[in-house]
Amino acid sequence: QLQVVESGGGLVQPGGSLRLSCVASGFTSDTGAIAWYRQAPGKEREGVSCISKGGSGTTYIVYADSVRGRFTISRDNANNTVYLQMNTLKPEDTGIYYCVVDRRLRCSATIPGASLWDYWGQGTQVTVSS
């Protein structure tokens, strides 16, 4: 049984940093993908970043335009953990951040749509405010 648990959210001032963690228990890192989504109040869920491994062992990473250059996704395969380092945070980054996992998807030019992911975590709140 695959379980997804996020942590690391909180309240931070604009310009600050947070690191989110996602532990995907029961997930084999050689196939499939892990991504971060977020949902702001009154808005639809938005794909933030995605990471997966290709057949040649190459790691594929995709970022939404809104976070590219400020957020960094990384993976610790030994511990089935994915991190999202968020720097230079802005008030518009506020929302619930979800970690999502799927054994069949791959990250390519874009982040696969929200409806395509099989496993979702419970979410962690990120609030950027002075």
PDB file of C-alpha atoms in Angstrom:
ATOM      1  CA  GLN A   1       0.000   0.000   0.000  1.00  0.00           C
ATOM      2  CA  LEU A   2       1.478   3.317  -1.070  1.00  0.00           C
ATOM      3  CA  GLN A   3       1.178   6.176   1.424  1.00  0.00           C
ATOM      4  CA  VAL A   4       2.135   9.801   0.890  1.00  0.00           C
ATOM      5  CA  VAL A   5       2.888  12.142   3.788  1.00  0.00           C
ATOM      6  CA  GLU A   6       3.958  15.788   3.478  1.00  0.00           C
ATOM      7  CA  SER A   7       5.538  18.018   6.096  1.00  0.00           C
ATOM      8  CA  GLY A   8       7.361  21.316   6.402  1.00  0.00           C
ATOM      9  CA  GLY A   9       4.673  23.913   5.793  1.00  0.00           C
ATOM     10  CA  GLY A  10       4.251  26.999   7.928  1.00  0.00           C
ATOM     11  CA  LEU A  11       4.089  30.765   8.085  1.00  0.00           C
ATOM     12  CA  VAL A  12       6.914  32.735   6.500  1.00  0.00           C
ATOM     13  CA  GLN A  13       7.479  36.372   5.567  1.00  0.00           C
ATOM     14  CA  PRO A  14       7.792  37.432   1.939  1.00  0.00           C
ATOM     15  CA  GLY A  15      11.295  36.745   0.697  1.00  0.00           C
ATOM     16  CA  GLY A  16      11.746  33.882   3.135  1.00  0.00           C
ATOM     17  CA  SER A  17      12.300  30.170   2.558  1.00  0.00           C
ATOM     18  CA  LEU A  18      10.684  26.864   3.444  1.00  0.00           C
ATOM     19  CA  ARG A  19      11.510  23.271   2.654  1.00  0.00           C
ATOM     20  CA  LEU A  20       8.704  20.782   2.169  1.00  0.00           C
ATOM     21  CA  SER A  21       9.245  17.040   2.498  1.00  0.00           C
ATOM     22  CA  CYS A  22       7.254  14.189   1.007  1.00  0.00           C
ATOM     23  CA  VAL A  23       7.695  10.592   2.112  1.00  0.00           C
ATOM     24  CA  ALA A  24       6.200   8.078  -0.311  1.00  0.00           C
ATOM     25  CA  SER A  25       6.112   4.773   1.540  1.00  0.00           C
ATOM     26  CA  GLY A  26       5.846   1.726  -0.673  1.00  0.00           C
ATOM     27  CA  PHE A  27       6.968   3.579  -3.808  1.00  0.00           C
ATOM     28  CA  THR A  28       9.837   2.254  -5.928  1.00  0.00           C
ATOM     29  CA  SER A  29      11.907   5.135  -7.223  1.00  0.00           C
ATOM     30  CA  ASP A  30      12.923   3.497 -10.518  1.00  0.00           C
ATOM     31  CA  THR A  31       9.560   4.060 -12.163  1.00  0.00           C
ATOM     32  CA  GLY A  32       6.802   6.599 -11.937  1.00  0.00           C
ATOM     33  CA  ALA A  33       6.863  10.216 -10.875  1.00  0.00           C
ATOM     34  CA  ILE A  34       6.417  12.430  -7.850  1.00  0.00           C
ATOM     35  CA  ALA A  35       5.160  15.996  -8.026  1.00  0.00           C
ATOM     36  CA  TRP A  36       4.018  18.919  -5.933  1.00  0.00           C
ATOM     37  CA  TYR A  37       0.677  20.611  -6.471  1.00  0.00           C
ATOM     38  CA  ARG A  38      -0.736  23.594  -4.636  1.00  0.00           C
ATOM     39  CA  GLN A  39      -4.159  25.088  -4.184  1.00  0.00           C
ATOM     40  CA  ALA A  40      -4.804  28.662  -3.161  1.00  0.00           C
ATOM     41  CA  PRO A  41      -8.181  29.725  -1.708  1.00  0.00           C
ATOM     42  CA  GLY A  42     -10.763  30.032  -4.471  1.00  0.00           C
ATOM     43  CA  LYS A  43      -8.393  28.711  -7.142  1.00  0.00           C
ATOM     44  CA  GLU A  44      -7.866  25.411  -8.884  1.00  0.00           C
ATOM     45  CA  ARG A  45      -4.991  23.123  -8.076  1.00  0.00           C
ATOM     46  CA  GLU A  46      -1.772  24.064  -9.856  1.00  0.00           C
ATOM     47  CA  GLY A  47       1.153  21.810 -10.661  1.00  0.00           C
ATOM     48  CA  VAL A  48       4.313  23.269  -9.125  1.00  0.00           C
ATOM     49  CA  SER A  49       7.079  20.797  -9.914  1.00  0.00           C
ATOM     50  CA  CYS A  50       7.590  17.209 -11.017  1.00  0.00           C
ATOM     51  CA  ILE A  51      10.466  14.728 -10.864  1.00  0.00           C
ATOM     52  CA  SER A  52      10.893  11.302 -12.470  1.00  0.00           C
ATOM     53  CA  LYS A  53      13.610   8.992 -13.726  1.00  0.00           C
ATOM     54  CA  GLY A  54      14.014   8.024 -17.378  1.00  0.00           C
ATOM     55  CA  GLY A  55      15.029   4.667 -18.798  1.00  0.00           C
ATOM     56  CA  SER A  56      18.661   5.719 -19.122  1.00  0.00           C
ATOM     57  CA  GLY A  57      18.793   6.824 -15.518  1.00  0.00           C
ATOM     58  CA  THR A  58      18.402  10.485 -16.403  1.00  0.00           C
ATOM     59  CA  THR A  59      16.361  12.522 -13.942  1.00  0.00           C
ATOM     60  CA  TYR A  60      13.613  14.647 -15.463  1.00  0.00           C
ATOM     61  CA  ILE A  61      12.462  17.765 -13.638  1.00  0.00           C
ATOM     62  CA  VAL A  62       9.756  20.231 -14.590  1.00  0.00           C
ATOM     63  CA  TYR A  63       8.777  23.512 -12.931  1.00  0.00           C
ATOM     64  CA  ALA A  64       5.779  25.756 -13.352  1.00  0.00           C
ATOM     65  CA  ASP A  65       6.701  29.124 -14.816  1.00  0.00           C
ATOM     66  CA  SER A  66       5.517  30.819 -11.639  1.00  0.00           C
ATOM     67  CA  VAL A  67       8.156  29.108  -9.474  1.00  0.00           C
ATOM     68  CA  ARG A  68      11.069  28.456 -11.853  1.00  0.00           C
ATOM     69  CA  GLY A  69      14.268  29.904 -10.471  1.00  0.00           C
ATOM     70  CA  ARG A  70      12.894  30.101  -6.923  1.00  0.00           C
ATOM     71  CA  PHE A  71      11.880  26.510  -6.136  1.00  0.00           C
ATOM     72  CA  THR A  72      14.042  23.395  -6.349  1.00  0.00           C
ATOM     73  CA  ILE A  73      12.787  19.823  -6.290  1.00  0.00           C
ATOM     74  CA  SER A  74      15.109  17.008  -5.256  1.00  0.00           C
ATOM     75  CA  ARG A  75      14.921  13.351  -4.373  1.00  0.00           C
ATOM     76  CA  ASP A  76      16.491  11.048  -1.798  1.00  0.00           C
ATOM     77  CA  ASN A  77      15.880   7.611  -3.304  1.00  0.00           C
ATOM     78  CA  ALA A  78      17.264   5.718  -0.337  1.00  0.00           C
ATOM     79  CA  ASN A  79      14.571   7.181   1.887  1.00  0.00           C
ATOM     80  CA  ASN A  80      11.754   7.514  -0.701  1.00  0.00           C
ATOM     81  CA  THR A  81      11.666  11.216   0.071  1.00  0.00           C
ATOM     82  CA  VAL A  82      11.189  14.189  -2.237  1.00  0.00           C
ATOM     83  CA  TYR A  83      11.945  17.739  -1.145  1.00  0.00           C
ATOM     84  CA  LEU A  84      10.715  21.085  -2.399  1.00  0.00           C
ATOM     85  CA  GLN A  85      13.042  23.910  -1.446  1.00  0.00           C
ATOM     86  CA  MET A  86      11.145  27.172  -1.763  1.00  0.00           C
ATOM     87  CA  ASN A  87      13.123  30.403  -1.766  1.00  0.00           C
ATOM     88  CA  THR A  88      12.178  34.037  -2.280  1.00  0.00           C
ATOM     89  CA  LEU A  89       8.614  33.238  -1.329  1.00  0.00           C
ATOM     90  CA  LYS A  90       5.834  35.573  -2.375  1.00  0.00           C
ATOM     91  CA  PRO A  91       2.313  36.063  -0.963  1.00  0.00           C
ATOM     92  CA  GLU A  92       0.931  34.417  -4.100  1.00  0.00           C
ATOM     93  CA  ASP A  93       2.751  31.213  -3.115  1.00  0.00           C
ATOM     94  CA  THR A  94       0.291  30.836  -0.251  1.00  0.00           C
ATOM     95  CA  GLY A  95      -1.816  27.687  -0.379  1.00  0.00           C
ATOM     96  CA  ILE A  96      -2.057  24.044   0.543  1.00  0.00           C
ATOM     97  CA  TYR A  97       0.785  22.068  -0.977  1.00  0.00           C
ATOM     98  CA  TYR A  98       0.132  18.467  -1.931  1.00  0.00           C
ATOM     99  CA  CYS A  99       2.589  15.740  -2.807  1.00  0.00           C
ATOM    100  CA  VAL A 100       1.329  13.397  -5.508  1.00  0.00           C
ATOM    101  CA  VAL A 101       2.684  10.064  -6.706  1.00  0.00           C
ATOM    102  CA  ASP A 102       1.969   7.819  -9.653  1.00  0.00           C
ATOM    103  CA  ARG A 103       3.695   4.628 -10.749  1.00  0.00           C
ATOM    104  CA  ARG A 104       3.017   5.121 -14.476  1.00  0.00           C
ATOM    105  CA  LEU A 105       3.445   8.845 -15.164  1.00  0.00           C
ATOM    106  CA  ARG A 106       6.576  10.607 -16.303  1.00  0.00           C
ATOM    107  CA  CYS A 107       7.602  14.250 -16.094  1.00  0.00           C
ATOM    108  CA  SER A 108       8.191  15.694 -19.539  1.00  0.00           C
ATOM    109  CA  ALA A 109       7.653  19.170 -20.971  1.00  0.00           C
ATOM    110  CA  THR A 110       4.735  19.809 -18.633  1.00  0.00           C
ATOM    111  CA  ILE A 111       3.480  18.521 -15.294  1.00  0.00           C
ATOM    112  CA  PRO A 112       0.799  15.860 -15.776  1.00  0.00           C
ATOM    113  CA  GLY A 113      -2.710  17.075 -14.941  1.00  0.00           C
ATOM    114  CA  ALA A 114      -4.114  16.725 -11.440  1.00  0.00           C
ATOM    115  CA  SER A 115      -6.681  14.098 -12.433  1.00  0.00           C
ATOM    116  CA  LEU A 116      -3.944  11.731 -13.633  1.00  0.00           C
ATOM    117  CA  TRP A 117      -2.237  11.148 -10.282  1.00  0.00           C
ATOM    118  CA  ASP A 118      -3.229   8.097  -8.273  1.00  0.00           C
ATOM    119  CA  TYR A 119      -1.918   8.986  -4.826  1.00  0.00           C
ATOM    120  CA  TRP A 120      -2.267  12.255  -2.916  1.00  0.00           C
ATOM    121  CA  GLY A 121      -0.990  13.312   0.464  1.00  0.00           C
ATOM    122  CA  GLN A 122      -3.128  15.161   2.968  1.00  0.00           C
ATOM    123  CA  GLY A 123      -1.480  18.506   2.191  1.00  0.00           C
ATOM    124  CA  THR A 124       0.559  20.991   4.173  1.00  0.00           C
ATOM    125  CA  GLN A 125      -0.312  24.677   4.551  1.00  0.00           C
ATOM    126  CA  VAL A 126       2.129  27.324   3.365  1.00  0.00           C
ATOM    127  CA  THR A 127       1.337  30.924   4.244  1.00  0.00           C
ATOM    128  CA  VAL A 128       3.486  33.797   3.015  1.00  0.00           C
ATOM    129  CA  SER A 129       2.553  36.969   4.808  1.00  0.00           C
ATOM    130  CA  SER A 130       4.100  39.872   6.673  1.00  0.00           C
TER     131      SER A 130
END
